[in-house]
Amino acid sequence: MLCRAGCGACCIAPSISSPIPGMPTGKAAGERCLHLSAENLCLLFGDPRRPAVCGAFDADPEVCGDSREEAIRLLGWLEQATSVA
């Protein structure tokens, strides 16, 4: 599966624990990454400062579903299911 242009769900729904430029402690689940454009495109794509976790993410129907809304819901559920309380 190819990423849906303008989706950005993977830059919003999951938490990122590694530093991101301008976000030294990463980001919380549900928080929009500072590097997500108004068009929901990653402004760090191809930049060596992009976190490894972001570069390793592969779009897949299991986590991206059939729409941006479904991707946010599925990624949010996965975040909750795998977070340590």
Short mmCIF file of C-alpha atoms in Angstrom, two decimals:
data_model
loop_
_atom_site.label_atom_id
_atom_site.label_comp_id
_atom_site.label_asym_id
_atom_site.label_seq_id
_atom_site.Cartn_x
_atom_site.Cartn_y
_atom_site.Cartn_z
CA MET A 1 0.00 0.00 0.00
CA LEU A 2 1.20 3.52 -0.75
CA CYS A 3 0.60 6.33 1.70
CA ARG A 4 -2.47 8.43 0.97
CA ALA A 5 -1.29 11.91 0.01
CA GLY A 6 -2.51 14.43 2.55
CA CYS A 7 -3.38 11.84 5.21
CA GLY A 8 -0.86 12.58 7.97
CA ALA A 9 -2.51 10.19 10.43
CA CYS A 10 0.87 8.64 11.32
CA CYS A 11 2.10 12.16 12.22
CA ILE A 12 -0.81 12.74 14.61
CA ALA A 13 -2.20 9.55 16.18
CA PRO A 14 0.88 7.76 17.60
CA SER A 15 3.27 9.06 20.21
CA ILE A 16 6.90 9.50 19.23
CA SER A 17 9.38 9.13 22.08
CA SER A 18 12.51 10.11 20.16
CA PRO A 19 13.51 13.75 19.69
CA ILE A 20 12.12 15.60 16.68
CA PRO A 21 13.56 18.96 15.58
CA GLY A 22 11.66 21.54 17.61
CA MET A 23 10.15 18.78 19.79
CA PRO A 24 13.08 17.58 21.92
CA THR A 25 10.98 15.15 23.95
CA GLY A 26 9.05 13.80 20.97
CA LYS A 27 5.29 14.13 20.85
CA ALA A 28 2.28 12.76 22.66
CA ALA A 29 -0.34 10.56 21.00
CA GLY A 30 -2.94 12.71 19.28
CA GLU A 31 -0.60 15.69 19.10
CA ARG A 32 0.15 17.04 15.63
CA CYS A 33 3.85 16.96 14.71
CA LEU A 34 5.32 20.43 14.17
CA HIS A 35 6.60 19.24 10.80
CA LEU A 36 3.23 18.25 9.38
CA SER A 37 2.21 20.83 6.79
CA ALA A 38 -1.25 22.33 6.41
CA GLU A 39 -1.67 19.85 3.54
CA ASN A 40 -0.81 16.99 5.95
CA LEU A 41 2.54 16.27 4.32
CA CYS A 42 5.75 15.57 6.25
CA LEU A 43 8.14 18.49 5.93
CA LEU A 44 11.02 16.31 7.17
CA PHE A 45 10.52 13.59 4.53
CA GLY A 46 13.96 12.75 3.13
CA ASP A 47 15.68 14.87 5.81
CA PRO A 48 18.27 13.02 7.93
CA ARG A 49 16.80 14.70 11.05
CA ARG A 50 13.53 12.80 10.54
CA PRO A 51 13.11 10.29 13.40
CA ALA A 52 13.97 6.69 12.51
CA VAL A 53 10.55 5.53 13.70
CA CYS A 54 8.93 7.76 11.10
CA GLY A 55 11.18 6.51 8.32
CA ALA A 56 10.46 2.91 9.29
CA PHE A 57 6.67 3.30 9.16
CA ASP A 58 5.13 1.49 6.20
CA ALA A 59 1.58 2.17 5.15
CA ASP A 60 -0.51 -0.97 5.45
CA PRO A 61 -4.27 -1.53 5.22
CA GLU A 62 -4.17 -3.08 8.73
CA VAL A 63 -3.17 0.24 10.29
CA CYS A 64 -4.25 2.74 7.63
CA GLY A 65 -7.70 1.40 6.80
CA ASP A 66 -9.67 2.90 3.94
CA SER A 67 -9.57 6.58 4.90
CA ARG A 68 -7.67 9.19 6.89
CA GLU A 69 -10.32 9.04 9.62
CA GLU A 70 -10.01 5.27 9.85
CA ALA A 71 -6.21 5.52 9.97
CA ILE A 72 -6.37 7.96 12.89
CA ARG A 73 -8.80 5.64 14.70
CA LEU A 74 -6.75 2.47 14.04
CA LEU A 75 -3.40 4.08 14.91
CA GLY A 76 -4.94 5.58 18.05
CA TRP A 77 -6.27 2.17 19.09
CA LEU A 78 -2.85 0.59 18.49
CA GLU A 79 -1.23 3.36 20.54
CA GLN A 80 -3.53 2.65 23.47
CA ALA A 81 -3.22 -1.11 23.15
CA THR A 82 0.59 -1.02 23.21
CA SER A 83 1.25 1.80 25.70
CA VAL A 84 2.59 0.93 29.11
CA ALA A 85 0.38 2.34 31.85
#
